[in-house]
Structures are given as C-alpha cells and as structure tokens.
Amino acid sequence: MKRQPLIVANWKMHKQLKEALEFVRELRRLGADQLRDRTVVLCAPATALLALSEVLKDSAIRLGAQNAHWEQAGAFTGEISPTQLLDVGCSYVILGHSERREHFAETDDRVRQKLRAALCAGLHPIVCVGERGEEREAQRTHRVLERQIGVGLGDLAPTELGKMAVAYEPVWAIGTGVTARPDQAQQAQQFIRSCVAKAYGPEAAQALRILYGGSVQPDHMDSLLAQPDVDGALVGGASLSAQDFWRIISFHSQLTPTHGSV
Ligand code: 13P
C-alpha cells in the first residue's frame, strides 16, 4: 500500500501573527497549493490559528496545533481542547512532542489520554516518540520506542491508525543540526511499524503514516523519503522560512515554483 506523504511544519513558539500570514502568502506564491500528491500541514502557535484558517480556507495547506488538552471542556485555566482547535479550523494536532515531555512533564499515559480526546473530536493527531541520546548509546532505543508506542497509543481501534500519524523524533537530533542517517530513521521506523503491527494487525500498521523529525533540511528529503517506512517529515527550524519549507515540501516534485499571484 502506498501511503501519501505528510509533511508538517512545527513552528514551536515562533512567529508573530503578521509573520505567520506573510509565510503563508509566500508559500502559496511558490506553488504549495499545486502539490496534490502529498499533504502539507502548518502547526502554528495558538495565537495565529484563527487568522491562518481564514486565509487557508481555499487552500490545500492544512492547519494544525502543537498541543491539546485531554478533555473537551472544563476548568483547565490556560488550556485548549481538541474541540476548540477544530472550531478554529485545525485538522491536525501534534501530541507528546519531546519538548512537552521534557518541560511540561508529559507522560505516555497523558499522551494516550490526549490522543483519545483528539481522535474523538475528529482531529488527526501526530504522536511524537523518540529516544534520548544516552538511551541510544545504551542500546535502549527499541525499549523506549516500544514503551512510548505501547502506552502512548493505548487501545485504539485498528481503523483509527489510518487517521493519525506517528513522528519518530530522536531527541538527540532535535534542534542540534545532527540529522539521523536515512538508514537509522528507517531502522527505527520499521521497528515502530512492527510494534504497531503486533498490537493492531498488519493492515492497520500499513495504513499508519510514520514521519521523521529532527534537524530536517531541504537536502535530506529525497534520501529520507526513499526509505520504505519514512512517510513524511516533521520539521522545526527549517519550517520557519517559506523558501526552505517550500524546498522541503516540493521534494521529488516535477513542479517548479509558480510566480503567479495567489
Ligand atoms: P528541528 O527540525 O528544529 O530539529 O525540530 C524538530 C522538531 O522538533 C519538530 O517537531
């Protein structure tokens, strides 16, 4: 089964509203709406979501958030629920990013609760997993991934795997300029798919899109996406420039930038 590539920008806590809108204008000018054989998602800060959803109404570019709560409503000061994200035009949400695990003490249990809530609301969750550098050195990568997938995905219905994605983001590769080699990404992502197959069956595992994230640059895309278990990318730093992100999303593409007005 051929899975459609999914390329996701994670802007983290960057961009004022004006910059976010300028980015979208530029990305569309370069031709992002013409890329019909792949899905492109911008995961923006919450402050920019509503305005971005207005300008993306007639666009192929999808909108996502970087986190969501595990309840749809309630007394949770400062939090945002999956239903509220849907309400302002999001269709995707990143869950369990390593920065949330590290700075906000998110556990695999919490990720599972958030995943359930996001799916219930009708969002497409992107669940992040990945080992730390010292865990890789101690040859514990598989053990860590097995736990993050086992506990973090919990008891999904097999059909739900097709509505979500997993992002393999080795912590040692995030924001360091050290990208995992394509064979390292493939090895880990093949392992992730095998864990999913064990729990939910081979058909569900084949439907799941597994992205690679960690210091992705435009030049890495062809070799990463050539790996059989790499179905896309989750991009931090290089997604902040519309030019760089365009080069990332137009990998393998025959399209050249269009310069018409959008
Ligand atoms: P960088 O691409 O900046 O390494 O960030 C990766 C990431 O954390 C995406 O979620």
PDB file of C-alpha atoms and ligand atoms in Angstrom:
ATOM      1  CA  MET A   1       0.000   0.000   0.000  1.00  0.00           C
ATOM      2  CA  LYS A   2       1.320   3.443  -0.917  1.00  0.00           C
ATOM      3  CA  ARG A   3       0.871   5.979   1.824  1.00  0.00           C
ATOM      4  CA  GLN A   4       0.518   9.612   0.780  1.00  0.00           C
ATOM      5  CA  PRO A   5       3.441  11.672   2.128  1.00  0.00           C
ATOM      6  CA  LEU A   6       2.678  14.007   5.026  1.00  0.00           C
ATOM      7  CA  ILE A   7       4.950  16.993   5.639  1.00  0.00           C
ATOM      8  CA  VAL A   8       4.363  19.020   8.763  1.00  0.00           C
ATOM      9  CA  ALA A   9       5.827  22.336   9.906  1.00  0.00           C
ATOM     10  CA  ASN A  10       6.189  22.742  13.653  1.00  0.00           C
ATOM     11  CA  TRP A  11       6.781  26.431  14.268  1.00  0.00           C
ATOM     12  CA  LYS A  12       7.020  25.895  18.034  1.00  0.00           C
ATOM     13  CA  MET A  13       6.870  29.260  19.911  1.00  0.00           C
ATOM     14  CA  HIS A  14       7.866  31.340  16.894  1.00  0.00           C
ATOM     15  CA  LYS A  15       6.207  33.918  14.637  1.00  0.00           C
ATOM     16  CA  GLN A  16       4.039  36.914  15.328  1.00  0.00           C
ATOM     17  CA  LEU A  17       0.713  36.925  13.525  1.00  0.00           C
ATOM     18  CA  LYS A  18       1.969  39.187  10.731  1.00  0.00           C
ATOM     19  CA  GLU A  19       4.924  36.865  10.076  1.00  0.00           C
ATOM     20  CA  ALA A  20       2.654  33.824  10.016  1.00  0.00           C
ATOM     21  CA  LEU A  21       0.399  35.419   7.408  1.00  0.00           C
ATOM     22  CA  GLU A  22       3.375  36.522   5.302  1.00  0.00           C
ATOM     23  CA  PHE A  23       4.773  32.993   5.392  1.00  0.00           C
ATOM     24  CA  VAL A  24       1.531  31.558   4.044  1.00  0.00           C
ATOM     25  CA  ARG A  25       1.322  34.150   1.296  1.00  0.00           C
ATOM     26  CA  GLU A  26       4.863  33.313   0.196  1.00  0.00           C
ATOM     27  CA  LEU A  27       4.397  29.536   0.389  1.00  0.00           C
ATOM     28  CA  ARG A  28       1.296  29.733  -1.772  1.00  0.00           C
ATOM     29  CA  ARG A  29       3.040  32.052  -4.222  1.00  0.00           C
ATOM     30  CA  LEU A  30       5.747  29.410  -4.605  1.00  0.00           C
ATOM     31  CA  GLY A  31       3.139  26.811  -5.517  1.00  0.00           C
ATOM     32  CA  ALA A  32       2.180  24.898  -2.349  1.00  0.00           C
ATOM     33  CA  ASP A  33      -1.452  24.550  -3.441  1.00  0.00           C
ATOM     34  CA  GLN A  34      -0.375  22.641  -6.542  1.00  0.00           C
ATOM     35  CA  LEU A  35       1.208  19.782  -4.582  1.00  0.00           C
ATOM     36  CA  ARG A  36      -1.736  17.378  -4.795  1.00  0.00           C
ATOM     37  CA  ASP A  37       0.113  14.117  -4.156  1.00  0.00           C
ATOM     38  CA  ARG A  38       1.153  14.991  -0.593  1.00  0.00           C
ATOM     39  CA  THR A  39      -0.364  16.602   2.464  1.00  0.00           C
ATOM     40  CA  VAL A  40       1.212  19.788   3.833  1.00  0.00           C
ATOM     41  CA  VAL A  41       0.343  20.923   7.355  1.00  0.00           C
ATOM     42  CA  LEU A  42       1.337  24.058   9.280  1.00  0.00           C
ATOM     43  CA  CYS A  43       1.317  23.587  13.053  1.00  0.00           C
ATOM     44  CA  ALA A  44       1.241  27.169  14.232  1.00  0.00           C
ATOM     45  CA  PRO A  45       1.116  28.781  17.668  1.00  0.00           C
ATOM     46  CA  ALA A  46      -2.423  29.036  19.056  1.00  0.00           C
ATOM     47  CA  THR A  47      -2.388  32.826  18.651  1.00  0.00           C
ATOM     48  CA  ALA A  48      -2.220  32.541  14.852  1.00  0.00           C
ATOM     49  CA  LEU A  49      -4.653  29.679  14.245  1.00  0.00           C
ATOM     50  CA  LEU A  50      -7.884  31.564  13.621  1.00  0.00           C
ATOM     51  CA  ALA A  51      -6.351  34.117  11.249  1.00  0.00           C
ATOM     52  CA  LEU A  52      -4.470  31.376   9.378  1.00  0.00           C
ATOM     53  CA  SER A  53      -7.589  29.278   8.995  1.00  0.00           C
ATOM     54  CA  GLU A  54      -9.330  32.256   7.348  1.00  0.00           C
ATOM     55  CA  VAL A  55      -6.584  32.690   4.744  1.00  0.00           C
ATOM     56  CA  LEU A  56      -6.226  28.923   4.182  1.00  0.00           C
ATOM     57  CA  LYS A  57      -9.935  28.331   3.506  1.00  0.00           C
ATOM     58  CA  ASP A  58      -9.436  27.857  -0.225  1.00  0.00           C
ATOM     59  CA  SER A  59      -6.008  26.236   0.109  1.00  0.00           C
ATOM     60  CA  ALA A  60      -4.677  22.678   0.031  1.00  0.00           C
ATOM     61  CA  ILE A  61      -2.466  23.540   3.023  1.00  0.00           C
ATOM     62  CA  ARG A  62      -3.878  22.153   6.283  1.00  0.00           C
ATOM     63  CA  LEU A  63      -3.722  23.752   9.686  1.00  0.00           C
ATOM     64  CA  GLY A  64      -2.617  22.107  12.924  1.00  0.00           C
ATOM     65  CA  ALA A  65      -1.900  22.887  16.565  1.00  0.00           C
ATOM     66  CA  GLN A  66       1.107  21.867  18.660  1.00  0.00           C
ATOM     67  CA  ASN A  67      -0.729  20.508  21.701  1.00  0.00           C
ATOM     68  CA  ALA A  68      -4.227  19.902  23.045  1.00  0.00           C
ATOM     69  CA  HIS A  69      -5.859  19.058  26.354  1.00  0.00           C
ATOM     70  CA  TRP A  70      -7.250  15.620  27.192  1.00  0.00           C
ATOM     71  CA  GLU A  71     -10.742  16.945  27.951  1.00  0.00           C
ATOM     72  CA  GLN A  72     -13.072  18.720  25.520  1.00  0.00           C
ATOM     73  CA  ALA A  73     -14.052  21.416  28.053  1.00  0.00           C
ATOM     74  CA  GLY A  74     -13.698  22.196  31.727  1.00  0.00           C
ATOM     75  CA  ALA A  75     -11.943  24.158  34.451  1.00  0.00           C
ATOM     76  CA  PHE A  76      -8.409  23.993  32.992  1.00  0.00           C
ATOM     77  CA  THR A  77      -7.115  27.551  33.007  1.00  0.00           C
ATOM     78  CA  GLY A  78      -4.868  28.342  30.087  1.00  0.00           C
ATOM     79  CA  GLU A  79      -5.510  25.121  28.199  1.00  0.00           C
ATOM     80  CA  ILE A  80      -7.070  24.496  24.776  1.00  0.00           C
ATOM     81  CA  SER A  81      -9.253  21.491  23.968  1.00  0.00           C
ATOM     82  CA  PRO A  82      -9.358  19.440  20.761  1.00  0.00           C
ATOM     83  CA  THR A  83     -12.931  20.630  20.112  1.00  0.00           C
ATOM     84  CA  GLN A  84     -11.781  24.239  20.343  1.00  0.00           C
ATOM     85  CA  LEU A  85      -8.962  23.551  17.876  1.00  0.00           C
ATOM     86  CA  LEU A  86     -11.415  22.013  15.452  1.00  0.00           C
ATOM     87  CA  ASP A  87     -13.668  25.030  15.928  1.00  0.00           C
ATOM     88  CA  VAL A  88     -10.949  27.439  14.710  1.00  0.00           C
ATOM     89  CA  GLY A  89     -10.114  25.383  11.647  1.00  0.00           C
ATOM     90  CA  CYS A  90      -7.452  22.893  12.753  1.00  0.00           C
ATOM     91  CA  SER A  91      -7.499  19.405  11.355  1.00  0.00           C
ATOM     92  CA  TYR A  92      -4.180  18.189  12.843  1.00  0.00           C
ATOM     93  CA  VAL A  93      -2.557  18.329  16.263  1.00  0.00           C
ATOM     94  CA  ILE A  94       0.934  17.357  17.458  1.00  0.00           C
ATOM     95  CA  LEU A  95       0.876  15.372  20.705  1.00  0.00           C
ATOM     96  CA  GLY A  96       3.647  14.235  23.045  1.00  0.00           C
ATOM     97  CA  HIS A  97       6.440  16.287  21.487  1.00  0.00           C
ATOM     98  CA  SER A  98       9.697  15.711  23.369  1.00  0.00           C
ATOM     99  CA  GLU A  99       9.713  19.371  24.421  1.00  0.00           C
ATOM    100  CA  ARG A 100       6.326  18.834  26.100  1.00  0.00           C
ATOM    101  CA  ARG A 101       7.594  15.652  27.707  1.00  0.00           C
ATOM    102  CA  GLU A 102      10.701  17.427  28.973  1.00  0.00           C
ATOM    103  CA  HIS A 103       9.399  20.866  30.009  1.00  0.00           C
ATOM    104  CA  PHE A 104       5.801  20.032  30.887  1.00  0.00           C
ATOM    105  CA  ALA A 105       6.260  16.537  32.339  1.00  0.00           C
ATOM    106  CA  GLU A 106       4.015  14.830  29.802  1.00  0.00           C
ATOM    107  CA  THR A 107       3.965  11.084  30.264  1.00  0.00           C
ATOM    108  CA  ASP A 108       2.997   8.301  27.890  1.00  0.00           C
ATOM    109  CA  ASP A 109      -0.251   7.955  29.864  1.00  0.00           C
ATOM    110  CA  ARG A 110      -1.036  11.593  29.288  1.00  0.00           C
ATOM    111  CA  VAL A 111      -0.251  11.242  25.592  1.00  0.00           C
ATOM    112  CA  ARG A 112      -2.704   8.345  25.400  1.00  0.00           C
ATOM    113  CA  GLN A 113      -5.457  10.436  27.018  1.00  0.00           C
ATOM    114  CA  LYS A 114      -4.771  13.327  24.670  1.00  0.00           C
ATOM    115  CA  LEU A 115      -4.740  11.005  21.671  1.00  0.00           C
ATOM    116  CA  ARG A 116      -8.133   9.594  22.612  1.00  0.00           C
ATOM    117  CA  ALA A 117      -9.589  13.104  23.057  1.00  0.00           C
ATOM    118  CA  ALA A 118      -8.130  14.378  19.775  1.00  0.00           C
ATOM    119  CA  LEU A 119      -9.483  11.411  17.814  1.00  0.00           C
ATOM    120  CA  CYS A 120     -12.900  11.791  19.465  1.00  0.00           C
ATOM    121  CA  ALA A 121     -13.001  15.426  18.384  1.00  0.00           C
ATOM    122  CA  GLY A 122     -12.230  14.422  14.784  1.00  0.00           C
ATOM    123  CA  LEU A 123      -8.673  15.752  14.610  1.00  0.00           C
ATOM    124  CA  HIS A 124      -5.737  13.926  13.006  1.00  0.00           C
ATOM    125  CA  PRO A 125      -3.205  13.509  15.832  1.00  0.00           C
ATOM    126  CA  ILE A 126       0.544  13.265  15.235  1.00  0.00           C
ATOM    127  CA  VAL A 127       2.079  11.416  18.172  1.00  0.00           C
ATOM    128  CA  CYS A 128       5.793  12.045  18.723  1.00  0.00           C
ATOM    129  CA  VAL A 129       8.146   9.380  20.020  1.00  0.00           C
ATOM    130  CA  GLY A 130      11.910   9.079  20.125  1.00  0.00           C
ATOM    131  CA  GLU A 131      14.848   8.126  22.287  1.00  0.00           C
ATOM    132  CA  ARG A 132      17.318  10.426  24.001  1.00  0.00           C
ATOM    133  CA  GLY A 133      20.997  10.336  23.087  1.00  0.00           C
ATOM    134  CA  GLU A 134      22.023   8.427  26.192  1.00  0.00           C
ATOM    135  CA  GLU A 135      19.271   5.877  25.588  1.00  0.00           C
ATOM    136  CA  ARG A 136      20.575   5.232  22.079  1.00  0.00           C
ATOM    137  CA  GLU A 137      24.130   4.898  23.401  1.00  0.00           C
ATOM    138  CA  ALA A 138      22.916   2.391  25.981  1.00  0.00           C
ATOM    139  CA  GLN A 139      21.180   0.481  23.155  1.00  0.00           C
ATOM    140  CA  ARG A 140      17.793   1.108  24.689  1.00  0.00           C
ATOM    141  CA  THR A 141      16.213   2.710  21.610  1.00  0.00           C
ATOM    142  CA  HIS A 142      13.852  -0.173  20.901  1.00  0.00           C
ATOM    143  CA  ARG A 143      12.809  -0.497  24.523  1.00  0.00           C
ATOM    144  CA  VAL A 144      11.965   3.229  24.689  1.00  0.00           C
ATOM    145  CA  LEU A 145      10.042   3.198  21.412  1.00  0.00           C
ATOM    146  CA  GLU A 146       8.158   0.065  22.407  1.00  0.00           C
ATOM    147  CA  ARG A 147       7.013   1.725  25.643  1.00  0.00           C
ATOM    148  CA  GLN A 148       6.115   5.044  24.020  1.00  0.00           C
ATOM    149  CA  ILE A 149       4.090   3.291  21.324  1.00  0.00           C
ATOM    150  CA  GLY A 150       2.570   0.651  23.605  1.00  0.00           C
ATOM    151  CA  VAL A 151       1.433   3.021  26.355  1.00  0.00           C
ATOM    152  CA  GLY A 152       1.046   6.147  24.230  1.00  0.00           C
ATOM    153  CA  LEU A 153      -1.279   4.647  21.625  1.00  0.00           C
ATOM    154  CA  GLY A 154      -3.174   2.530  24.158  1.00  0.00           C
ATOM    155  CA  ASP A 155      -6.261   0.714  22.984  1.00  0.00           C
ATOM    156  CA  LEU A 156      -7.084   2.225  19.622  1.00  0.00           C
ATOM    157  CA  ALA A 157      -9.440   0.644  17.143  1.00  0.00           C
ATOM    158  CA  PRO A 158      -7.293  -0.568  14.225  1.00  0.00           C
ATOM    159  CA  THR A 159      -9.133   1.769  11.818  1.00  0.00           C
ATOM    160  CA  GLU A 160      -8.035   4.770  13.899  1.00  0.00           C
ATOM    161  CA  LEU A 161      -4.401   4.212  12.872  1.00  0.00           C
ATOM    162  CA  GLY A 162      -5.261   5.499   9.392  1.00  0.00           C
ATOM    163  CA  LYS A 163      -6.493   8.792  10.852  1.00  0.00           C
ATOM    164  CA  MET A 164      -3.326   9.597  12.762  1.00  0.00           C
ATOM    165  CA  ALA A 165       0.425   9.642  12.322  1.00  0.00           C
ATOM    166  CA  VAL A 166       3.446   8.844  14.465  1.00  0.00           C
ATOM    167  CA  ALA A 167       6.527  11.050  14.262  1.00  0.00           C
ATOM    168  CA  TYR A 168       9.865   9.452  15.088  1.00  0.00           C
ATOM    169  CA  GLU A 169      11.886  12.314  16.526  1.00  0.00           C
ATOM    170  CA  PRO A 170      15.105  11.159  18.182  1.00  0.00           C
ATOM    171  CA  VAL A 171      15.711  13.738  20.904  1.00  0.00           C
ATOM    172  CA  TRP A 172      19.425  13.922  20.026  1.00  0.00           C
ATOM    173  CA  ALA A 173      18.511  15.122  16.530  1.00  0.00           C
ATOM    174  CA  ILE A 174      16.076  17.884  17.515  1.00  0.00           C
ATOM    175  CA  GLY A 175      17.492  21.363  17.036  1.00  0.00           C
ATOM    176  CA  THR A 176      21.053  20.032  17.036  1.00  0.00           C
ATOM    177  CA  GLY A 177      21.862  20.043  13.332  1.00  0.00           C
ATOM    178  CA  VAL A 178      22.556  16.309  13.645  1.00  0.00           C
ATOM    179  CA  THR A 179      20.027  14.542  11.441  1.00  0.00           C
ATOM    180  CA  ALA A 180      19.553  10.807  11.800  1.00  0.00           C
ATOM    181  CA  ARG A 181      21.005   8.979   8.804  1.00  0.00           C
ATOM    182  CA  PRO A 182      18.306   7.656   6.467  1.00  0.00           C
ATOM    183  CA  ASP A 183      19.167   4.079   7.466  1.00  0.00           C
ATOM    184  CA  GLN A 184      18.882   4.982  11.170  1.00  0.00           C
ATOM    185  CA  ALA A 185      15.467   6.569  10.585  1.00  0.00           C
ATOM    186  CA  GLN A 186      14.371   3.561   8.541  1.00  0.00           C
ATOM    187  CA  GLN A 187      15.554   1.103  11.163  1.00  0.00           C
ATOM    188  CA  ALA A 188      13.676   2.863  13.983  1.00  0.00           C
ATOM    189  CA  GLN A 189      10.569   3.477  11.927  1.00  0.00           C
ATOM    190  CA  GLN A 190      10.423  -0.093  10.713  1.00  0.00           C
ATOM    191  CA  PHE A 191      10.608  -1.125  14.357  1.00  0.00           C
ATOM    192  CA  ILE A 192       7.765   1.275  15.248  1.00  0.00           C
ATOM    193  CA  ARG A 193       5.640  -0.208  12.464  1.00  0.00           C
ATOM    194  CA  SER A 194       6.383  -3.713  13.696  1.00  0.00           C
ATOM    195  CA  CYS A 195       5.221  -2.744  17.222  1.00  0.00           C
ATOM    196  CA  VAL A 196       2.013  -1.347  15.752  1.00  0.00           C
ATOM    197  CA  ALA A 197       1.515  -4.483  13.645  1.00  0.00           C
ATOM    198  CA  LYS A 198       1.879  -6.666  16.714  1.00  0.00           C
ATOM    199  CA  ALA A 199      -0.758  -4.701  18.611  1.00  0.00           C
ATOM    200  CA  TYR A 200      -3.245  -3.798  15.877  1.00  0.00           C
ATOM    201  CA  GLY A 201      -2.547  -6.132  12.976  1.00  0.00           C
ATOM    202  CA  PRO A 202      -0.538  -5.731   9.769  1.00  0.00           C
ATOM    203  CA  GLU A 203      -3.257  -3.934   7.844  1.00  0.00           C
ATOM    204  CA  ALA A 204      -3.587  -1.161  10.433  1.00  0.00           C
ATOM    205  CA  ALA A 205       0.209  -0.854  10.608  1.00  0.00           C
ATOM    206  CA  GLN A 206       0.410  -0.442   6.834  1.00  0.00           C
ATOM    207  CA  ALA A 207      -2.135   2.394   6.954  1.00  0.00           C
ATOM    208  CA  LEU A 208      -0.189   4.333   9.609  1.00  0.00           C
ATOM    209  CA  ARG A 209       1.975   7.205   8.398  1.00  0.00           C
ATOM    210  CA  ILE A 210       5.292   7.458  10.216  1.00  0.00           C
ATOM    211  CA  LEU A 211       7.190  10.733   9.885  1.00  0.00           C
ATOM    212  CA  TYR A 212      10.797  11.516  10.640  1.00  0.00           C
ATOM    213  CA  GLY A 213      11.696  14.662  12.596  1.00  0.00           C
ATOM    214  CA  GLY A 214      14.986  16.104  13.840  1.00  0.00           C
ATOM    215  CA  SER A 215      17.123  18.721  12.027  1.00  0.00           C
ATOM    216  CA  VAL A 216      15.458  18.058   8.668  1.00  0.00           C
ATOM    217  CA  GLN A 217      16.820  20.286   5.907  1.00  0.00           C
ATOM    218  CA  PRO A 218      15.654  20.521   2.286  1.00  0.00           C
ATOM    219  CA  ASP A 219      18.564  18.415   1.022  1.00  0.00           C
ATOM    220  CA  HIS A 220      17.616  15.482   3.256  1.00  0.00           C
ATOM    221  CA  MET A 221      14.156  14.930   1.882  1.00  0.00           C
ATOM    222  CA  ASP A 222      14.859  12.728  -1.129  1.00  0.00           C
ATOM    223  CA  SER A 223      17.018  10.248   0.767  1.00  0.00           C
ATOM    224  CA  LEU A 224      14.717  10.166   3.813  1.00  0.00           C
ATOM    225  CA  LEU A 225      11.552   9.716   1.787  1.00  0.00           C
ATOM    226  CA  ALA A 226      13.212   6.982  -0.263  1.00  0.00           C
ATOM    227  CA  GLN A 227      13.102   4.787   2.863  1.00  0.00           C
ATOM    228  CA  PRO A 228      10.138   2.398   2.832  1.00  0.00           C
ATOM    229  CA  ASP A 229       8.953   3.286   6.347  1.00  0.00           C
ATOM    230  CA  VAL A 230       9.504   7.050   6.160  1.00  0.00           C
ATOM    231  CA  ASP A 231       6.208   8.585   5.054  1.00  0.00           C
ATOM    232  CA  GLY A 232       6.985  12.219   5.640  1.00  0.00           C
ATOM    233  CA  ALA A 233       8.690  14.742   7.876  1.00  0.00           C
ATOM    234  CA  LEU A 234       8.029  16.865  10.943  1.00  0.00           C
ATOM    235  CA  VAL A 235      10.141  19.969  10.512  1.00  0.00           C
ATOM    236  CA  GLY A 236      11.129  22.532  13.143  1.00  0.00           C
ATOM    237  CA  GLY A 237      13.796  25.136  12.366  1.00  0.00           C
ATOM    238  CA  ALA A 238      13.756  24.742   8.581  1.00  0.00           C
ATOM    239  CA  SER A 239       9.989  25.294   8.519  1.00  0.00           C
ATOM    240  CA  LEU A 240      10.339  28.883   9.689  1.00  0.00           C
ATOM    241  CA  SER A 241      11.474  30.124   6.278  1.00  0.00           C
ATOM    242  CA  ALA A 242       8.905  29.854   3.489  1.00  0.00           C
ATOM    243  CA  GLN A 243      11.696  29.340   0.938  1.00  0.00           C
ATOM    244  CA  ASP A 244      13.260  26.465   2.891  1.00  0.00           C
ATOM    245  CA  PHE A 245       9.919  24.892   3.682  1.00  0.00           C
ATOM    246  CA  TRP A 246       8.937  25.106   0.023  1.00  0.00           C
ATOM    247  CA  ARG A 247      12.106  23.192  -0.881  1.00  0.00           C
ATOM    248  CA  ILE A 248      11.179  20.608   1.735  1.00  0.00           C
ATOM    249  CA  ILE A 249       7.577  20.093   0.628  1.00  0.00           C
ATOM    250  CA  SER A 250       8.430  20.057  -3.085  1.00  0.00           C
ATOM    251  CA  PHE A 251      10.904  17.145  -2.751  1.00  0.00           C
ATOM    252  CA  HIS A 252      10.877  14.770  -5.702  1.00  0.00           C
ATOM    253  CA  SER A 253       8.449  17.073  -7.337  1.00  0.00           C
ATOM    254  CA  GLN A 254       8.427  17.882 -11.014  1.00  0.00           C
ATOM    255  CA  LEU A 255       6.831  21.200 -10.185  1.00  0.00           C
ATOM    256  CA  THR A 256       8.819  24.383 -10.426  1.00  0.00           C
ATOM    257  CA  PRO A 257       7.807  27.399  -8.373  1.00  0.00           C
ATOM    258  CA  THR A 258       4.935  29.321  -9.880  1.00  0.00           C
ATOM    259  CA  HIS A 259       5.153  33.032  -9.649  1.00  0.00           C
ATOM    260  CA  GLY A 260       1.552  33.915 -10.264  1.00  0.00           C
ATOM    261  CA  SER A 261      -0.358  35.751  -7.594  1.00  0.00           C
ATOM    262  CA  VAL A 262      -2.498  33.637  -5.296  1.00  0.00           C
TER     263      VAL A 262
HETATM  264  P1  13P B   1      14.249  20.783  14.237  1.00  0.00           P
HETATM  265  O1  13P B   1      13.825  20.491  12.823  1.00  0.00           O
HETATM  266  O2  13P B   1      14.461  22.240  14.504  1.00  0.00           O
HETATM  267  O3  13P B   1      15.353  19.904  14.682  1.00  0.00           O
HETATM  268  O4  13P B   1      12.970  20.400  15.160  1.00  0.00           O
HETATM  269  C1  13P B   1      12.403  19.165  15.016  1.00  0.00           C
HETATM  270  C2  13P B   1      11.134  19.137  15.775  1.00  0.00           C
HETATM  271  O5  13P B   1      11.150  19.148  16.994  1.00  0.00           O
HETATM  272  C3  13P B   1       9.884  19.114  15.020  1.00  0.00           C
HETATM  273  O6  13P B   1       8.805  18.799  15.837  1.00  0.00           O
END
